[in-house]
Coordinates of C-alpha atoms in Angstrom, one line a residue:
M1041 CA 21.3 -23.7 112.7
V1042 CA 22.6 -23.3 109.1
E1043 CA 25.8 -25.3 109.9
R1044 CA 23.8 -28.1 111.4
L1045 CA 21.5 -28.3 108.4
I1046 CA 24.3 -28.3 105.9
A1047 CA 26.0 -31.1 107.9
R1048 CA 22.8 -33.2 107.4
A1049 CA 22.5 -32.4 103.7
G1050 CA 23.9 -34.2 100.7
D1051 CA 26.7 -33.0 98.5
P1052 CA 26.1 -29.5 97.2
S1053 CA 24.9 -28.7 93.7
R1054 CA 26.4 -26.0 91.6
V1055 CA 24.0 -23.1 90.8
D1056 CA 24.6 -20.8 87.8
D1057 CA 21.6 -18.6 88.3
W1058 CA 20.0 -18.8 91.8
R1059 CA 16.9 -16.8 90.7
R1060 CA 16.1 -19.3 87.9
E1061 CA 16.6 -22.2 90.3
A1062 CA 14.4 -20.7 93.0
F1063 CA 11.7 -19.6 90.5
R1064 CA 11.2 -23.3 89.5
V1065 CA 10.2 -24.0 93.1
I1066 CA 7.1 -21.8 92.8
A1067 CA 6.6 -22.0 89.0
P1068 CA 7.7 -25.5 87.9
G1069 CA 5.9 -25.1 84.6
A1070 CA 7.6 -21.9 83.5
Q1071 CA 9.7 -22.2 80.4
R1072 CA 12.1 -19.4 81.4
L1073 CA 12.8 -16.8 84.0
P1074 CA 11.0 -13.4 83.3
S1075 CA 13.2 -10.3 83.4
V1076 CA 13.2 -8.3 86.6
A1077 CA 11.8 -5.4 84.6
A1078 CA 8.7 -7.5 83.7
T1079 CA 7.6 -7.5 87.3
I1080 CA 7.3 -3.8 87.6
V1081 CA 4.7 -3.0 84.9
D1082 CA 1.7 -3.0 87.1
A1083 CA 3.5 -1.3 90.0
L1084 CA 4.7 1.7 88.0
G1085 CA 2.0 1.8 85.3
L1086 CA 4.5 1.6 82.4
D1087 CA 3.5 1.6 78.8
H1088 CA 4.0 -1.7 77.1
G1089 CA 6.8 -1.6 74.5
A1090 CA 9.1 0.4 76.7
W1091 CA 12.3 -1.0 78.3
A1092 CA 13.2 -0.9 81.9
C1093 CA 15.8 -2.0 84.3
L1094 CA 16.8 -1.7 88.0
A1095 CA 19.1 1.1 88.9
T1096 CA 20.7 -0.2 92.1
P1097 CA 22.7 2.2 94.2
V1098 CA 26.3 1.1 94.7
H1099 CA 29.6 2.3 96.2
L1100 CA 32.4 2.2 93.6
M1101 CA 36.1 2.9 94.3
A1102 CA 38.4 4.2 91.6
G1103 CA 42.0 3.0 91.5
M1104 CA 44.9 3.8 89.3
R1105 CA 43.9 1.1 86.7
N1106 CA 40.5 0.0 87.6
V1107 CA 37.2 0.6 89.3
T1108 CA 36.1 -1.8 92.0
M1109 CA 32.8 -2.3 93.8
A1110 CA 33.2 -2.6 97.5
A1111 CA 32.4 -6.0 99.0
D1112 CA 29.6 -4.2 100.9
G1113 CA 29.0 -1.8 98.1
I1114 CA 25.4 -2.7 97.2
L1115 CA 23.5 0.0 99.1
S1116 CA 19.9 0.7 100.2
L1117 CA 18.1 4.0 100.0
A1118 CA 15.5 5.6 102.3
Q1119 CA 12.3 6.5 100.5
G1120 CA 13.1 10.2 100.6
E1121 CA 16.6 9.6 99.2
A1122 CA 15.2 7.5 96.3
A1123 CA 12.6 10.2 95.5
A1124 CA 15.2 13.0 95.6
L1125 CA 17.5 11.1 93.2
A1126 CA 14.7 10.3 90.8
E1127 CA 13.5 13.9 90.7
D1128 CA 17.0 15.3 90.2
F1129 CA 18.0 12.8 87.6
N1130 CA 14.9 13.5 85.5
R1131 CA 15.6 17.2 85.8
V1132 CA 19.3 16.9 84.8
F1133 CA 18.9 14.1 82.2
G1134 CA 15.5 15.2 80.8
G1135 CA 15.3 14.6 77.0
A1136 CA 17.9 11.8 77.1
G1137 CA 15.3 9.1 76.5
A1138 CA 15.6 7.7 80.0
R1139 CA 14.0 8.6 83.4
L1140 CA 14.2 7.2 86.9
S1141 CA 11.1 6.1 88.9
V1142 CA 10.8 4.9 92.5
G1143 CA 9.2 1.5 93.0
R1144 CA 8.3 -0.6 96.0
G1145 CA 10.8 -0.7 98.8
A1146 CA 12.5 2.5 97.6
L1147 CA 14.0 0.7 94.6
L1148 CA 15.0 2.8 91.6
Y1149 CA 14.1 1.8 88.1
C1150 CA 15.5 3.3 84.9
L1151 CA 12.9 3.6 82.2
F1152 CA 13.7 4.0 78.5
E1153 CA 11.5 5.2 75.7
K1154 CA 12.9 2.7 73.3
R1155 CA 13.9 -0.9 73.7
I1156 CA 17.5 -1.7 74.6
D1157 CA 19.4 -4.7 73.3
A1158 CA 21.9 -5.4 76.1
V1159 CA 23.0 -8.1 78.5
T1160 CA 23.3 -6.9 82.1
R1161 CA 24.7 -8.5 85.2
D1162 CA 23.4 -8.7 88.8
P1163 CA 25.5 -6.3 91.0
E1164 CA 25.9 -9.2 93.5
E1165 CA 28.3 -10.7 91.0
A1166 CA 30.4 -7.6 90.9
A1167 CA 30.6 -6.9 94.6
G1168 CA 34.2 -7.0 95.8
N1169 CA 35.6 -7.2 92.2
D1170 CA 36.8 -5.0 89.4
V1171 CA 33.6 -4.0 87.6
F1172 CA 35.0 -4.0 84.1
G1173 CA 33.9 -7.6 83.3
Y1174 CA 30.5 -7.1 84.7
Q1175 CA 29.3 -4.1 82.8
P1176 CA 26.5 -4.2 80.2
T1177 CA 27.4 -5.9 76.9
G1178 CA 25.6 -6.4 73.6
P1179 CA 24.5 -4.0 70.7
D1180 CA 23.3 -1.3 73.2
G1181 CA 25.8 -2.1 76.0
A1182 CA 27.9 0.9 75.2
R1183 CA 24.8 3.2 75.7
L1184 CA 24.2 1.8 79.1
R1185 CA 27.8 1.9 80.1
R1186 CA 28.0 5.6 79.0
L1187 CA 24.9 6.4 81.0
M1188 CA 26.3 4.7 84.1
S1189 CA 29.5 6.8 83.8
E1190 CA 27.4 10.0 83.4
M1191 CA 25.5 8.9 86.6
E1192 CA 28.8 8.6 88.5
M1193 CA 29.7 12.2 87.6
W1194 CA 26.2 13.4 88.5
L1195 CA 26.4 11.7 91.9
F1196 CA 29.9 12.9 92.8
D1197 CA 28.8 16.0 94.7
H1198 CA 25.1 15.3 95.1
P1199 CA 23.2 16.6 98.2
V1200 CA 21.9 13.1 99.0
N1201 CA 25.5 12.0 99.4
H1202 CA 26.3 15.0 101.6
A1203 CA 23.5 13.9 103.9
R1204 CA 24.6 10.3 103.9
S1205 CA 28.2 11.2 104.7
S1206 CA 27.0 13.3 107.6
Q1207 CA 25.3 10.2 108.9
E1208 CA 28.5 8.1 108.4
R1209 CA 26.8 6.1 105.6
Q1210 CA 28.5 5.1 102.4
P1211 CA 27.9 7.5 99.6
V1212 CA 26.1 6.4 96.4
T1213 CA 28.8 6.7 93.8
G1214 CA 27.0 4.9 91.0
L1215 CA 23.7 3.4 89.9
W1216 CA 24.1 -0.2 88.5
L1217 CA 21.8 -0.9 85.6
W1218 CA 20.6 -4.5 85.4
G1219 CA 17.7 -6.9 85.1
G1220 CA 16.4 -5.2 82.0
G1221 CA 13.7 -6.2 79.6
A1222 CA 10.7 -5.2 77.7
T1223 CA 7.9 -4.1 80.1
G1224 CA 5.2 -5.8 78.0
E1225 CA 6.4 -9.3 79.0
A1226 CA 3.7 -11.4 80.6
L1227 CA 4.4 -13.1 83.9
P1228 CA 3.7 -16.8 84.3
P1229 CA 1.4 -18.1 87.0
V1230 CA 3.0 -19.2 90.2
D1231 CA 2.0 -21.8 92.8
G1232 CA 3.6 -20.8 96.0
W1233 CA 4.7 -17.9 98.2
C1234 CA 7.6 -15.5 98.5
A1235 CA 9.2 -13.4 101.2
G1236 CA 12.4 -11.3 101.7
Q1237 CA 14.3 -8.6 100.0
D1238 CA 14.7 -9.5 96.4
P1239 CA 13.2 -7.1 93.8
F1240 CA 12.2 -10.0 91.5
F1241 CA 10.5 -12.3 93.9
A1242 CA 8.7 -9.4 95.7
A1243 CA 6.5 -9.2 92.6
F1244 CA 5.0 -12.6 93.5
G1245 CA 4.1 -11.8 97.1
S1246 CA 5.8 -10.7 100.3
E1247 CA 4.9 -12.8 103.4
H1248 CA 6.0 -11.4 106.7
E1249 CA 5.7 -14.7 108.6
Y1250 CA 6.1 -18.4 107.7
P1251 CA 2.8 -19.5 106.1
R1252 CA 2.3 -23.0 107.5
G1253 CA 0.6 -25.3 105.0
A1254 CA 1.0 -22.9 102.1
G1255 CA 3.2 -25.2 100.0
S1256 CA 6.4 -24.3 98.2
G1257 CA 8.0 -20.9 98.9
V1258 CA 11.1 -18.8 98.3
V1259 CA 12.7 -16.7 101.0
V1260 CA 15.5 -14.3 100.1
C1261 CA 17.7 -13.0 102.9
G1262 CA 20.5 -10.4 102.8
E1263 CA 21.5 -11.0 106.4
R1264 CA 24.6 -13.1 107.1
P1265 CA 24.4 -16.1 109.4
G1266 CA 25.9 -15.3 112.8
S1267 CA 24.8 -11.7 112.7
D1268 CA 22.3 -10.3 115.2
E1269 CA 19.8 -9.8 112.3
W1270 CA 20.2 -13.5 111.3
L1271 CA 18.7 -14.7 114.6
A1272 CA 15.4 -13.1 113.6
V1273 CA 15.7 -14.8 110.1
E1274 CA 16.2 -18.2 111.8
R1275 CA 13.3 -17.7 114.2
R1276 CA 10.9 -16.5 111.5
W1277 CA 11.7 -18.8 108.6
L1278 CA 14.1 -21.7 109.4
V1279 CA 12.7 -22.9 112.7
P1280 CA 9.2 -23.4 111.4
A1281 CA 10.4 -24.8 108.0
V1282 CA 12.5 -27.4 109.8
A1283 CA 9.5 -28.3 111.9
D1284 CA 7.4 -28.8 108.7
L1285 CA 10.2 -30.9 107.2
R1286 CA 10.4 -33.1 110.3
W1287 CA 6.6 -33.7 110.2
G1288 CA 6.5 -34.4 106.5
R1289 CA 4.7 -31.1 105.5
L1290 CA 7.7 -30.2 103.4
Q1291 CA 9.6 -32.6 101.1
R1292 CA 12.9 -30.8 101.2
L1293 CA 14.6 -27.6 102.3
E1294 CA 17.1 -26.0 99.9
L1295 CA 19.8 -23.6 101.1
S1296 CA 21.5 -21.5 98.5
A1297 CA 24.3 -19.0 98.7
A1298 CA 27.1 -17.9 96.2
D1299 CA 27.1 -20.7 93.5
R1300 CA 26.1 -23.7 95.7
R1301 CA 22.9 -25.2 96.9
F1302 CA 22.5 -27.8 99.7
S1303 CA 19.3 -29.8 99.9
V1304 CA 18.0 -31.3 103.1
G1305 CA 15.3 -33.9 103.1
K1306 CA 13.4 -35.8 105.7
G1307 CA 14.4 -39.3 106.7
P1308 CA 17.4 -41.5 106.1
N1309 CA 18.9 -39.3 103.4
L1310 CA 20.1 -36.9 106.2
R1311 CA 23.8 -37.3 106.5
F1312 CA 24.3 -37.1 110.2
W1313 CA 28.0 -38.1 110.0
R1314 CA 29.3 -35.0 108.2
R1315 CA 31.4 -32.8 110.4
S1316 CA 29.8 -29.4 111.0
R1317 CA 32.0 -26.5 109.8
P1318 CA 31.5 -22.8 109.3
W1319 CA 28.8 -22.0 106.8
W1320 CA 31.1 -19.8 104.6
E1321 CA 33.5 -22.7 104.2
S1322 CA 30.7 -25.0 103.0
Y1323 CA 29.8 -22.4 100.3
G1324 CA 33.4 -21.7 99.3
M1325 CA 33.3 -18.1 100.6
E1326 CA 36.0 -16.2 102.4

């Protein structure tokens, strides 16, 4: 279905920050995108004035001259694994001015007693690449990089990884710190709904089925088109959205991946003459 929709869309637009673009769909009046950390204040009961970021489990591979994140190196944790890592980190690194907490969906957050001035990058950008150019920068970037290196050593022989290896699952060789910001930041109001697996958009709702007639929405999917899991994604989200588009209940349907976005509208703007081709070619992906 994705290939057919792309074949009917206009030329793609370049997307520098997909979260910022998607947030405009449900918060058109927002002046800027809040930090991911700002969305976790209520969930974790953090004190305002602290600084927080996500600590995403990743699989890193050390070579002779560089460290690379595997293309499939962004990992997920079971609730028990996340709790075990948080408890052990807080025991080992107690007094270092940072602690781990477990949030919704077994996500890990790193909480700092003082504000951090650093620019961080989404691990999706680093996946499949040498991580050197994606590490934290700015005045406090070195502190975050040092902590990430210490985390790698702590995780090297961790019991959680022994259990994962026995289950033939990739070990967690690092925690990627990103999405940071002051936890006192206020969230703007939104007019729409959200669904899927993104830690940022989960703060604005988590629909489990397509909400017909609910207006604008954002769905974030980690499944790849063509996989068995993708069939459920199409059935749950794309099929009813296309039906709403056809009947005029939606103005447009936007499909984003990598750094490209295709927009599909109702009526004569659909480009029926474009040749259908594999979705990854349309998005410039291998």
